Coordinates of C-alpha atoms and ligand atoms in Angstrom, one line a residue:
M1 CA 90.8 57.3 151.6
C2 CA 87.0 57.0 152.1
G3 CA 84.9 57.2 149.0
I4 CA 81.2 58.6 148.7
V5 CA 78.7 58.3 146.1
G6 CA 74.8 59.4 145.8
Y7 CA 72.1 59.1 143.4
V8 CA 68.6 60.5 142.6
G9 CA 66.9 59.9 139.8
Y10 CA 64.9 57.3 138.0
K11 CA 67.4 54.3 137.6
P12 CA 67.5 51.3 140.2
V13 CA 69.9 52.9 142.6
T14 CA 71.6 49.8 144.2
D15 CA 73.5 49.0 140.9
I16 CA 74.5 52.5 140.4
L17 CA 75.8 52.9 144.2
M18 CA 77.5 49.5 144.2
D19 CA 79.3 50.1 140.8
G20 CA 80.2 53.5 141.7
L21 CA 81.6 52.2 145.1
E22 CA 83.6 49.7 142.9
Q23 CA 85.1 52.4 141.0
L24 CA 86.2 54.1 143.8
E25 CA 88.0 50.8 145.7
Y26 CA 91.3 52.4 144.2
R27 CA 90.8 54.8 147.1
G28 CA 91.5 52.5 149.7
Y29 CA 88.9 51.0 152.4
D30 CA 88.3 48.4 154.9
S31 CA 84.5 48.6 155.2
S32 CA 81.2 49.6 153.3
G33 CA 77.8 50.4 153.3
I34 CA 74.8 51.8 151.5
A35 CA 71.4 53.4 152.3
V36 CA 68.6 53.3 149.9
M37 CA 65.3 55.4 150.2
C38 CA 62.6 52.3 150.3
E39 CA 58.7 52.9 150.1
K40 CA 58.3 53.5 153.8
E41 CA 61.8 54.1 155.3
I42 CA 65.5 54.4 154.6
R43 CA 67.4 51.1 154.7
V44 CA 71.0 50.7 155.8
Y45 CA 73.1 47.8 154.5
K46 CA 76.7 47.5 155.7
A47 CA 79.7 45.0 155.7
V48 CA 83.3 44.9 156.9
G49 CA 86.2 44.0 154.3
K50 CA 85.7 44.2 150.6
L51 CA 82.9 45.2 148.5
Q52 CA 81.8 41.7 147.8
N53 CA 80.9 41.1 151.4
L54 CA 78.5 44.1 150.9
R55 CA 77.3 42.3 148.0
E56 CA 76.7 39.1 149.9
E57 CA 74.9 41.5 152.6
L58 CA 72.3 42.6 150.0
K59 CA 71.5 39.2 148.6
G60 CA 67.8 38.2 149.6
H61 CA 66.9 41.9 150.4
E62 CA 66.2 42.6 146.7
N63 CA 62.4 42.9 147.3
E64 CA 63.2 45.7 149.7
F65 CA 65.1 48.1 147.5
N66 CA 64.5 47.0 144.0
S67 CA 62.2 50.0 143.1
S68 CA 64.6 52.5 144.6
T69 CA 65.7 55.3 142.9
M70 CA 67.9 57.3 145.4
G71 CA 70.4 56.4 147.9
I72 CA 73.9 56.8 149.2
G73 CA 77.1 54.9 149.3
H74 CA 80.6 54.6 151.2
I75 CA 83.9 53.0 151.5
R76 CA 85.5 53.6 154.7
W77 CA 89.2 53.8 155.4
A78 CA 89.0 53.6 159.1
T79 CA 90.6 56.7 161.3
H80 CA 88.1 57.0 164.2
G81 CA 87.2 53.3 165.5
A82 CA 88.2 49.9 164.1
P83 CA 86.8 48.7 160.6
T84 CA 83.6 47.0 162.2
V85 CA 80.0 47.1 160.9
L86 CA 78.9 49.6 163.6
N87 CA 81.5 52.0 162.6
A88 CA 80.8 51.6 158.5
H89 CA 78.7 54.5 156.9
P90 CA 76.0 55.3 156.2
H91 CA 75.4 56.7 159.9
T92 CA 71.9 57.5 161.3
C93 CA 70.2 59.8 163.8
N94 CA 68.5 58.4 166.9
C95 CA 65.2 57.3 164.9
G96 CA 67.1 56.2 161.6
G97 CA 65.2 58.9 159.8
L98 CA 68.2 60.9 158.4
V99 CA 71.2 59.4 157.0
I100 CA 74.4 60.6 156.1
V101 CA 78.0 59.4 154.6
H102 CA 81.0 61.4 155.1
N103 CA 84.8 61.5 153.6
G104 CA 87.0 63.6 155.9
I105 CA 87.8 64.2 159.4
I106 CA 85.4 66.2 161.9
E107 CA 88.0 67.7 164.4
N108 CA 85.8 69.2 166.8
Y109 CA 83.9 65.8 167.1
K110 CA 84.3 65.3 170.8
E111 CA 82.9 68.7 171.6
L112 CA 79.9 68.3 169.6
K113 CA 79.3 64.6 170.7
E114 CA 79.2 65.7 174.3
E115 CA 76.8 68.4 173.5
L116 CA 74.4 66.1 171.4
I117 CA 74.4 63.6 174.3
K118 CA 72.9 66.1 176.6
T119 CA 70.3 66.5 174.3
G120 CA 69.4 62.8 174.1
C121 CA 71.3 61.7 171.1
I122 CA 72.5 58.0 171.5
F123 CA 75.7 57.2 169.7
R124 CA 76.2 53.7 168.2
S125 CA 79.6 54.0 166.6
E126 CA 83.2 55.2 167.5
T127 CA 83.2 57.4 164.5
D128 CA 83.5 61.4 164.2
T129 CA 81.0 61.1 161.5
E130 CA 78.1 60.0 163.5
V131 CA 77.9 63.5 165.4
V132 CA 77.0 65.2 162.0
A133 CA 74.0 62.7 161.5
H134 CA 72.9 63.9 164.8
L135 CA 73.5 67.4 164.5
V136 CA 71.9 67.7 160.9
A137 CA 68.9 65.7 162.6
K138 CA 68.5 68.3 165.3
K139 CA 68.5 71.1 162.9
Y140 CA 66.0 69.4 160.7
D141 CA 63.6 68.8 163.5
K142 CA 63.5 72.6 163.9
C143 CA 63.4 73.9 160.5
K144 CA 62.1 71.1 158.4
N145 CA 64.4 72.0 155.5
L146 CA 67.0 69.5 154.7
T147 CA 69.0 71.8 152.8
E148 CA 68.8 74.6 155.6
A149 CA 69.6 71.7 158.2
V150 CA 72.8 70.8 156.5
R151 CA 73.8 74.6 156.1
L152 CA 73.3 75.3 159.7
A153 CA 75.2 72.0 161.0
S154 CA 78.3 72.9 158.5
K155 CA 78.6 76.1 160.4
E156 CA 79.4 74.4 163.6
I157 CA 81.2 71.7 162.2
E158 CA 85.3 71.9 162.1
G159 CA 87.4 70.1 159.8
A160 CA 87.4 68.4 156.4
Y161 CA 84.3 66.7 155.0
A162 CA 82.5 65.7 151.8
L163 CA 78.9 64.9 152.9
C164 CA 75.9 63.2 151.4
V165 CA 72.5 63.4 153.2
M166 CA 69.2 62.2 153.0
H167 CA 66.0 61.9 154.9
K168 CA 62.9 59.9 154.9
D169 CA 60.6 62.9 154.5
C170 CA 62.6 64.2 151.5
K171 CA 61.8 61.1 148.9
Q172 CA 63.6 62.5 146.2
K173 CA 66.1 64.7 147.7
L174 CA 69.9 64.7 148.1
V175 CA 71.9 67.2 149.9
I176 CA 75.6 67.5 149.5
T177 CA 78.3 69.5 150.6
K178 CA 82.2 69.7 151.0
R179 CA 85.1 71.4 152.8
N180 CA 88.5 70.5 152.0
A181 CA 87.6 67.0 150.7
P182 CA 86.8 66.4 147.0
L183 CA 83.0 66.2 145.8
V184 CA 82.0 66.1 142.0
V185 CA 78.3 66.0 140.8
G186 CA 77.5 64.1 137.7
V187 CA 74.7 65.6 135.7
G188 CA 72.6 63.4 133.4
I189 CA 68.9 63.9 132.3
N190 CA 66.4 63.5 135.2
E191 CA 69.3 62.7 137.3
F192 CA 72.2 63.5 139.3
Y193 CA 75.0 61.5 140.8
A194 CA 77.5 62.6 143.3
A195 CA 80.9 61.4 144.3
S196 CA 84.3 61.5 145.5
D197 CA 85.9 61.3 142.3
V198 CA 85.0 61.0 138.5
P199 CA 85.6 57.0 138.0
A200 CA 82.2 56.7 139.9
I201 CA 80.1 58.7 137.2
I202 CA 82.1 58.9 134.0
K203 CA 80.1 55.7 132.8
H204 CA 77.0 57.4 133.2
T205 CA 77.7 61.2 132.2
N206 CA 80.8 63.3 131.4
K207 CA 79.0 66.7 132.5
A208 CA 80.0 67.5 136.0
V209 CA 79.8 70.1 138.6
Y210 CA 82.9 70.6 140.9
L211 CA 81.5 72.0 144.2
N212 CA 83.9 74.5 146.0
D213 CA 84.3 74.5 149.7
N214 CA 81.2 75.3 151.6
Q215 CA 78.8 75.1 148.8
I216 CA 75.9 73.2 149.3
A217 CA 73.8 71.5 146.4
T218 CA 70.2 70.2 146.7
L219 CA 69.7 67.5 144.0
T220 CA 66.3 66.3 142.8
P221 CA 65.8 64.2 139.6
E222 CA 64.5 67.6 137.8
K223 CA 67.6 70.1 139.2
M224 CA 70.4 71.0 141.2
E225 CA 70.1 73.9 143.4
L226 CA 73.3 75.4 144.5
I227 CA 73.7 78.1 147.6
D228 CA 76.8 79.1 149.4
A229 CA 77.3 79.0 153.3
D230 CA 75.1 82.0 153.9
G231 CA 72.4 80.8 151.7
N232 CA 72.9 82.9 148.6
K233 CA 72.0 81.3 145.4
I234 CA 74.9 80.4 143.0
E235 CA 74.5 79.2 139.5
P236 CA 76.1 75.7 139.0
K237 CA 78.6 75.7 136.3
A238 CA 78.8 72.5 134.4
E239 CA 82.1 71.2 132.5
I240 CA 82.8 68.4 130.2
L241 CA 85.1 65.9 131.7
P242 CA 88.0 65.0 129.4
W243 CA 87.9 61.2 130.7
E244 CA 87.1 58.1 128.7
P245 CA 85.5 55.3 130.5
V246 CA 88.2 53.0 128.9
A247 CA 91.0 54.5 131.0
L248 CA 89.4 52.7 133.8
S249 CA 89.8 49.3 132.2
K250 CA 92.7 46.9 132.7
M251 CA 92.9 46.6 128.8
G252 CA 93.9 42.8 129.3
Y253 CA 96.7 43.4 131.9
K254 CA 96.4 41.3 134.8
H255 CA 96.6 44.4 137.4
F256 CA 95.9 48.1 136.6
M257 CA 99.8 48.4 138.0
L258 CA 101.1 46.4 135.3
K259 CA 98.9 48.2 132.6
E260 CA 100.0 51.6 134.2
I261 CA 103.7 50.5 134.0
H262 CA 103.3 49.9 130.3
E263 CA 101.6 53.2 129.8
Q264 CA 104.9 55.0 130.7
P265 CA 106.4 55.7 127.2
D266 CA 103.1 57.2 126.1
V267 CA 102.9 59.3 129.2
I268 CA 106.3 60.9 128.6
R269 CA 105.1 61.6 124.9
N270 CA 102.1 63.1 126.1
I271 CA 103.7 65.6 128.4
L272 CA 106.2 66.5 125.7
V273 CA 103.5 67.4 123.2
G274 CA 103.3 71.5 122.7
K275 CA 106.2 72.0 125.2
L276 CA 109.2 70.5 123.5
H277 CA 108.9 70.4 119.6
A278 CA 112.6 69.7 118.8
P279 CA 115.9 69.7 120.5
D280 CA 117.1 73.1 119.1
E281 CA 113.8 74.6 119.9
N282 CA 113.1 76.4 123.5
I283 CA 111.0 74.9 125.9
V284 CA 107.4 76.1 125.9
L285 CA 106.2 76.4 129.4
D286 CA 103.2 78.7 129.4
E287 CA 102.0 77.0 132.6
V288 CA 104.6 78.8 134.5
K289 CA 103.1 82.4 135.1
L290 CA 106.1 83.6 136.9
T291 CA 107.5 86.4 134.6
K292 CA 111.0 85.9 133.2
E293 CA 112.6 88.8 135.2
T294 CA 111.1 87.1 138.5
L295 CA 112.6 83.9 137.6
K296 CA 115.9 85.2 136.5
N297 CA 115.9 86.6 140.1
L298 CA 114.6 83.9 142.1
N299 CA 117.1 82.4 144.6
R300 CA 115.1 80.1 146.6
I301 CA 112.6 77.2 146.0
Q302 CA 110.7 75.1 148.3
I303 CA 109.1 72.0 147.3
I304 CA 106.7 69.9 149.2
A305 CA 105.2 66.7 148.9
C306 CA 104.5 63.3 150.2
G307 CA 105.5 59.8 149.6
T308 CA 106.3 58.8 145.7
S309 CA 105.8 62.5 145.0
L310 CA 108.3 63.6 147.6
H311 CA 110.8 60.9 145.9
A312 CA 110.1 63.0 142.5
A313 CA 110.6 66.1 144.5
M314 CA 114.1 65.1 145.6
I315 CA 115.1 64.7 142.1
G316 CA 113.4 68.0 141.3
K317 CA 116.1 69.4 143.6
Y318 CA 118.9 67.7 142.0
L319 CA 117.7 68.9 138.7
I320 CA 116.9 72.6 139.4
E321 CA 119.9 73.0 141.5
G322 CA 122.1 71.5 138.6
F323 CA 120.7 73.4 136.0
C324 CA 120.1 76.6 137.3
G325 CA 121.9 77.2 140.3
I326 CA 118.9 78.0 142.6
A327 CA 118.8 76.6 146.1
V328 CA 116.2 74.0 146.4
D329 CA 114.5 72.8 149.7
V330 CA 112.9 69.7 149.7
E331 CA 110.7 68.7 152.6
A332 CA 107.8 66.2 153.6
S333 CA 104.5 68.1 154.0
S334 CA 103.7 66.4 157.1
E335 CA 106.8 67.8 158.7
Y336 CA 106.7 71.1 157.0
I337 CA 103.4 72.2 158.1
Y338 CA 104.3 71.8 162.0
R339 CA 107.4 73.8 162.3
K340 CA 108.2 77.4 161.7
T341 CA 108.9 77.4 158.1
V342 CA 110.4 80.3 156.2
T343 CA 108.9 81.2 153.1
D344 CA 107.6 84.6 151.7
E345 CA 106.8 86.2 148.5
H346 CA 110.2 85.8 147.4
T347 CA 110.2 81.9 147.5
L348 CA 108.7 79.9 144.8
V349 CA 106.7 77.0 146.5
I350 CA 106.2 73.9 144.5
G351 CA 103.7 71.5 145.4
V352 CA 103.9 67.9 144.1
S353 CA 101.0 65.5 144.1
Q354 CA 99.3 62.9 141.9
S355 CA 95.9 63.1 143.5
G356 CA 96.1 66.9 144.1
E357 CA 94.1 66.1 147.4
T358 CA 96.6 64.8 150.0
A359 CA 95.6 66.7 153.1
D360 CA 99.3 67.6 154.5
T361 CA 100.5 68.9 151.2
L362 CA 97.4 71.0 150.7
T363 CA 97.7 72.4 154.1
A364 CA 101.2 73.2 153.5
I365 CA 100.7 74.7 150.2
K366 CA 97.9 76.9 152.1
Q367 CA 100.1 78.2 154.8
S368 CA 102.7 79.2 152.1
K369 CA 100.1 81.0 150.1
A370 CA 99.1 82.8 152.9
R371 CA 102.7 84.0 153.5
G372 CA 102.7 85.5 149.8
S373 CA 104.6 82.7 148.0
H374 CA 104.1 82.1 144.4
I375 CA 102.5 78.5 144.5
L376 CA 103.3 76.2 141.4
I377 CA 101.4 72.7 141.3
I378 CA 102.6 69.5 139.6
T379 CA 99.6 67.3 139.7
N380 CA 97.9 64.6 137.8
R381 CA 94.6 66.1 138.7
P382 CA 94.0 69.6 137.2
D383 CA 90.6 69.1 138.9
S384 CA 91.9 68.9 142.2
A385 CA 91.7 71.0 145.5
M386 CA 95.6 71.7 145.1
A387 CA 95.2 73.0 141.4
R388 CA 92.7 75.2 142.5
E389 CA 95.2 76.7 144.9
A390 CA 97.7 77.0 142.1
D391 CA 99.2 80.5 140.8
S392 CA 100.9 78.2 138.0
L393 CA 99.8 74.8 137.4
I394 CA 101.6 72.1 135.6
P395 CA 99.3 69.0 134.7
V396 CA 101.3 65.9 134.1
N397 CA 98.6 64.4 132.0
A398 CA 99.4 60.7 132.8
G399 CA 95.9 59.6 132.6
I400 CA 93.9 58.1 135.6
E401 CA 96.0 56.1 137.9
V402 CA 94.0 53.3 139.6
S403 CA 96.7 51.3 141.2
V404 CA 97.4 52.5 144.7
A405 CA 101.1 52.3 144.1
A406 CA 101.9 55.3 142.1
T407 CA 104.0 54.4 138.9
K408 CA 103.4 56.5 135.7
S409 CA 102.3 59.6 137.6
Y410 CA 105.7 59.4 139.3
I411 CA 107.5 59.4 135.9
A412 CA 105.1 61.9 134.7
Q413 CA 106.2 64.0 137.8
L414 CA 109.8 63.5 136.8
M415 CA 109.1 64.9 133.6
A416 CA 107.3 68.2 134.8
F417 CA 110.7 68.7 136.8
Y418 CA 112.9 67.8 133.6
L419 CA 110.8 70.5 131.8
L420 CA 110.6 73.0 134.5
A421 CA 114.5 72.8 135.0
L422 CA 115.4 73.2 131.4
Y423 CA 112.8 76.0 130.9
M424 CA 114.1 77.8 134.0
S425 CA 117.9 77.1 132.6
E426 CA 116.9 78.6 129.3
V427 CA 115.3 81.9 131.0
K428 CA 118.5 82.1 133.3
E429 CA 120.8 81.2 130.6
S430 CA 122.6 79.2 133.1
M431 CA 123.7 76.4 130.7
A432 CA 125.4 76.3 127.3
K433 CA 123.0 76.1 124.3
T434 CA 124.8 73.0 122.9
D435 CA 124.4 71.2 126.5
L436 CA 120.8 72.1 126.4
T437 CA 120.2 70.8 122.8
S438 CA 121.8 67.7 123.7
L439 CA 119.8 67.0 126.9
K440 CA 116.6 67.8 124.9
A441 CA 117.3 65.4 122.3
E442 CA 118.1 62.6 124.7
L443 CA 114.7 63.5 126.7
M444 CA 112.6 63.0 123.4
I445 CA 114.0 59.5 123.0
L446 CA 113.5 58.4 126.5
P447 CA 110.0 56.4 125.6
Q448 CA 111.4 54.1 123.1
K449 CA 114.4 53.4 125.9
I450 CA 111.6 52.3 128.4
E451 CA 110.1 50.3 125.5
Q452 CA 113.2 48.2 125.2
I453 CA 113.1 47.5 129.0
L454 CA 109.4 46.5 128.8
A455 CA 110.3 44.4 125.9
H456 CA 112.6 42.1 128.2
K457 CA 110.5 42.4 131.2
E458 CA 110.7 38.6 131.6
D459 CA 114.1 38.9 132.8
I460 CA 113.2 41.2 135.4
Q461 CA 110.5 38.7 136.6
N462 CA 113.1 36.0 136.5
V463 CA 115.0 37.9 139.1
A464 CA 112.1 39.0 141.1
R465 CA 111.0 35.3 141.2
V466 CA 114.6 34.3 143.0
Y467 CA 114.0 36.9 145.8
A468 CA 110.3 36.7 146.3
N469 CA 110.7 35.0 149.7
T470 CA 113.2 37.4 151.3
K471 CA 112.1 39.2 154.3
D472 CA 114.4 42.3 154.0
F473 CA 115.6 44.3 151.1
I474 CA 118.3 47.0 150.5
Y475 CA 118.4 49.3 147.9
I476 CA 121.5 51.4 147.5
A477 CA 122.2 54.5 145.1
R478 CA 124.1 57.6 145.2
G479 CA 123.6 61.1 143.7
I480 CA 120.5 61.6 141.7
N481 CA 119.4 58.0 142.2
Y482 CA 119.3 58.1 145.9
P483 CA 115.5 59.0 145.6
T484 CA 115.2 56.3 143.0
A485 CA 116.6 54.0 145.8
L486 CA 113.8 55.4 148.1
E487 CA 111.2 55.0 145.7
G488 CA 112.2 51.5 144.6
A489 CA 112.1 50.4 148.3
L490 CA 108.8 52.2 148.8
K491 CA 106.8 50.6 146.0
L492 CA 108.3 46.9 147.2
K493 CA 107.1 47.8 150.8
E494 CA 103.7 49.0 149.3
I495 CA 102.4 46.3 147.4
S496 CA 104.6 43.1 148.9
Y497 CA 104.9 44.3 152.6
I498 CA 108.5 43.1 152.6
N499 CA 110.8 45.3 154.7
A500 CA 112.6 47.3 152.0
T501 CA 114.9 50.3 152.9
G502 CA 116.6 52.8 150.4
Y503 CA 120.0 54.1 151.6
P504 CA 122.7 56.8 150.1
A505 CA 125.2 54.0 149.6
G506 CA 127.9 56.2 151.2
E507 CA 125.7 55.9 154.4
L508 CA 126.1 52.0 154.4
K509 CA 129.2 52.2 156.4
H510 CA 127.7 54.2 159.0
G511 CA 125.3 51.7 160.5
P512 CA 123.2 49.7 157.9
I513 CA 126.4 47.7 157.0
A514 CA 125.8 45.7 160.3
M515 CA 122.6 44.1 159.0
L516 CA 124.3 42.5 156.1
D517 CA 124.7 38.9 155.8
D518 CA 124.1 36.1 153.2
T519 CA 120.2 36.5 153.6
M520 CA 120.3 40.1 152.9
P521 CA 119.8 41.2 149.0
V522 CA 121.4 44.5 148.1
L523 CA 120.1 46.0 145.0
S524 CA 122.6 48.5 143.5
I525 CA 121.6 51.2 141.4
L526 CA 124.8 51.5 139.5
M527 CA 124.2 54.1 136.7
N528 CA 127.1 55.4 134.4
G529 CA 128.2 58.7 135.7
S530 CA 130.0 60.9 138.3
V531 CA 129.1 58.4 141.1
Y532 CA 129.6 55.2 139.3
E533 CA 133.1 54.1 140.7
K534 CA 131.9 55.3 144.2
L535 CA 129.0 53.2 144.1
L536 CA 131.0 50.2 143.0
S537 CA 133.2 50.5 145.8
N538 CA 130.5 50.5 148.0
S539 CA 128.9 47.6 146.4
E540 CA 132.2 45.7 147.0
E541 CA 132.1 46.6 150.6
A542 CA 128.5 45.0 150.8
K543 CA 129.7 41.9 148.9
A544 CA 132.4 41.4 151.4
R545 CA 130.0 41.0 154.4
N546 CA 128.3 38.3 152.2
A547 CA 125.1 40.2 151.2
R548 CA 123.3 38.9 147.9
M549 CA 124.4 41.5 145.4
I550 CA 121.8 42.3 142.5
A551 CA 122.8 45.3 139.9
L552 CA 120.7 47.5 138.0
T553 CA 122.8 49.0 135.6
N554 CA 123.6 50.8 132.1
S555 CA 127.2 49.5 132.2
K556 CA 128.3 47.3 129.9
D557 CA 131.5 46.2 131.9
E558 CA 131.1 42.3 131.8
K559 CA 133.4 42.0 134.9
L560 CA 130.4 43.2 136.9
S561 CA 129.2 39.6 136.8
H562 CA 132.0 38.7 139.5
L563 CA 130.5 41.0 141.9
F564 CA 126.7 40.6 141.6
E565 CA 124.6 37.3 141.3
H566 CA 121.9 39.1 139.0
I567 CA 122.6 42.0 136.6
I568 CA 119.6 43.9 135.4
R569 CA 120.8 45.6 132.3
V570 CA 118.8 48.8 131.0
P571 CA 119.8 51.0 128.0
D572 CA 122.5 53.8 128.3
V573 CA 121.4 57.4 129.1
P574 CA 123.0 60.7 130.4
E575 CA 123.3 60.2 134.1
I576 CA 120.7 63.1 134.7
F577 CA 118.3 60.8 133.0
S578 CA 119.2 57.8 134.6
P579 CA 116.4 58.0 137.5
I580 CA 113.7 57.3 134.7
I581 CA 115.4 54.4 133.0
A582 CA 116.3 52.8 136.6
M583 CA 112.7 53.4 138.0
I584 CA 111.0 50.8 135.4
P585 CA 112.7 47.7 136.4
L586 CA 112.4 48.7 140.2
Q587 CA 108.6 49.1 139.6
L588 CA 108.6 45.7 137.7
I589 CA 110.6 43.8 140.6
A590 CA 108.1 45.2 143.1
Y591 CA 105.3 44.2 141.0
Y592 CA 106.3 40.5 140.1
I593 CA 107.3 39.9 143.7
A594 CA 103.8 40.9 145.1
E595 CA 102.3 38.9 142.2
F596 CA 104.7 35.9 143.2
L597 CA 103.3 36.2 146.7
G598 CA 99.8 36.7 145.8
K599 CA 99.3 40.2 147.2
D600 CA 96.3 42.4 146.4
V601 CA 98.6 44.3 144.0
D602 CA 96.5 47.4 143.0
Q603 CA 94.7 47.7 146.3
P604 CA 97.4 47.1 148.9
R605 CA 96.1 46.6 152.5
N606 CA 96.1 49.8 154.9
L607 CA 96.9 52.1 151.8
A608 CA 94.8 54.8 150.1
K609 CA 95.4 56.3 146.7
S610 CA 93.9 59.7 148.0
V611 CA 95.2 60.5 151.6
T612 CA 92.7 63.2 152.4
V613 CA 93.3 63.1 156.1
E614 CA 96.6 64.4 158.2
Ligands
AGP1 C1 102.7 56.1 146.2 O1 102.9 54.6 145.6 C2 102.0 56.2 147.3 N1 100.8 55.2 147.4 C3 102.0 57.1 148.0 O2 103.3 57.4 149.0 C4 101.6 58.7 147.5 O3 102.7 59.0 146.6 C5 101.5 59.7 148.7 O4 100.4 59.4 149.5 C6 101.3 60.9 148.1 O5 100.1 61.1 147.4 P1 99.9 62.1 146.3 O6 101.0 62.4 145.2 O7 98.6 62.0 145.6 O8 100.0 63.5 146.8

């Protein structure tokens, strides 16, 4: 959701900016632009749509920017104003001498805009961002110091922002700052990079400084100077990023999503390293900083998340309640933050987020933290804003997920919940040791079972081909796989734009059954266990309304072929682990249908990987 890049150094800047933006494409965008410092002035180039359009726009202008070694770039996911060239970043002040790119939302932009118009500022776009360009320019006109101008302007801005600013008078100076939006500085030799995320810089350097909220950095080729909101100097702390550029390659797969689906067995193996050595040994979860005494006495947990992470959270509820007998509430962060919620110092609040930057979840976490709750964060980005709010942090170590549709990060989140629930039940002694041992043994062999499914992915592809042209899809399940149905439907919606809905199968007859006829595929997630027979009856009910029935099952029952037109078989696992095994074919079905339909699988329309606005 918007991405910014900046560079100051000695290399030709345009290639660095364009390549950096390309690495941020996964965040989702609908227009783009760059500004480069040329000999006499700053030049701005913008385009609507994919980056290729911006590349076309740059063609023929090479002589204007070929020798330029400083610039900023942006991909915009429209919030205020349609995706047009005028609304695309970078934005400038009246004279075009000051240029900025911005990720986030300026909440008080209307008030600021009114004031700025009174002082002669001319607005050309509908964006909230343009006020920042005018505001910083006004400050600069008075103090003639770009860093100070940004510092003074940021005091008047409310909302979330990562900003990259340059001025025509400061030929080799970039000023950057942030509040509640990600921003990382890549440290090179006689050069600095700025970006919304690591993929934009990792090719060039693995040395980075993460800015804290309200800090302002001034970057020149020689040095980085850091100050806080009051102008006090801070020593920048560089860290070495644990990232390999190869993680950003498709490795021969057609799409990142397919590659990421195939990485899931290793994702499970990775998360188990150091935490589960052998079935008869205890889980090691030093990441949980609550004392064993507190854990034993805990009687309420609140989990907050959005989208796919919310579905992982719903399964987490089943696990924690089932293994430990602790009451768990799960809520979408966007709902949680706008009502009177009851959490306090006796509640453990768990935030789940692949990106660790989702605005709604971040706000919810901050609210709970202010009320004294212990905050446990499950995320794939231990360098994220949410991770920095955590009292306990469980990094899921899935490796970078480029495809907008979450796959491996979901499986990794589920694994974090399995480990947490098992760990808590060991601490609470809420389950028989023999049961725990056999569950841990099953957990350890999940990767091989996923590999078995992936080895037969063509069977799933064949089923997907049959249903690629349907308009609607229903997924039904019960118990622990109800969230699996929701997640399977979400995957299909996200990347194929087919209307897909997940239902708890028992609810079918309370309304949705009215929709069923011979055009409606109903996919039944029929896993061996406590609700198998119930779901079978619900599937019969759907069949009786002529729905086209598909089973995703680990049952060996041959008679299922009387009821289901297509059967996708998966290896058997204890019911409690079936959400992992069931999810793999659902990811593949969504992937193959989207691929058959020729959709942009890795960057579906309107979606962003990191949703940094509420
Ligand atoms: C997943 O496929 C989606 N792109 C989306 O629902 C996502 O899970 C949601 O936006 C939450 O993101 P987070 O996990 O980074 O917080």
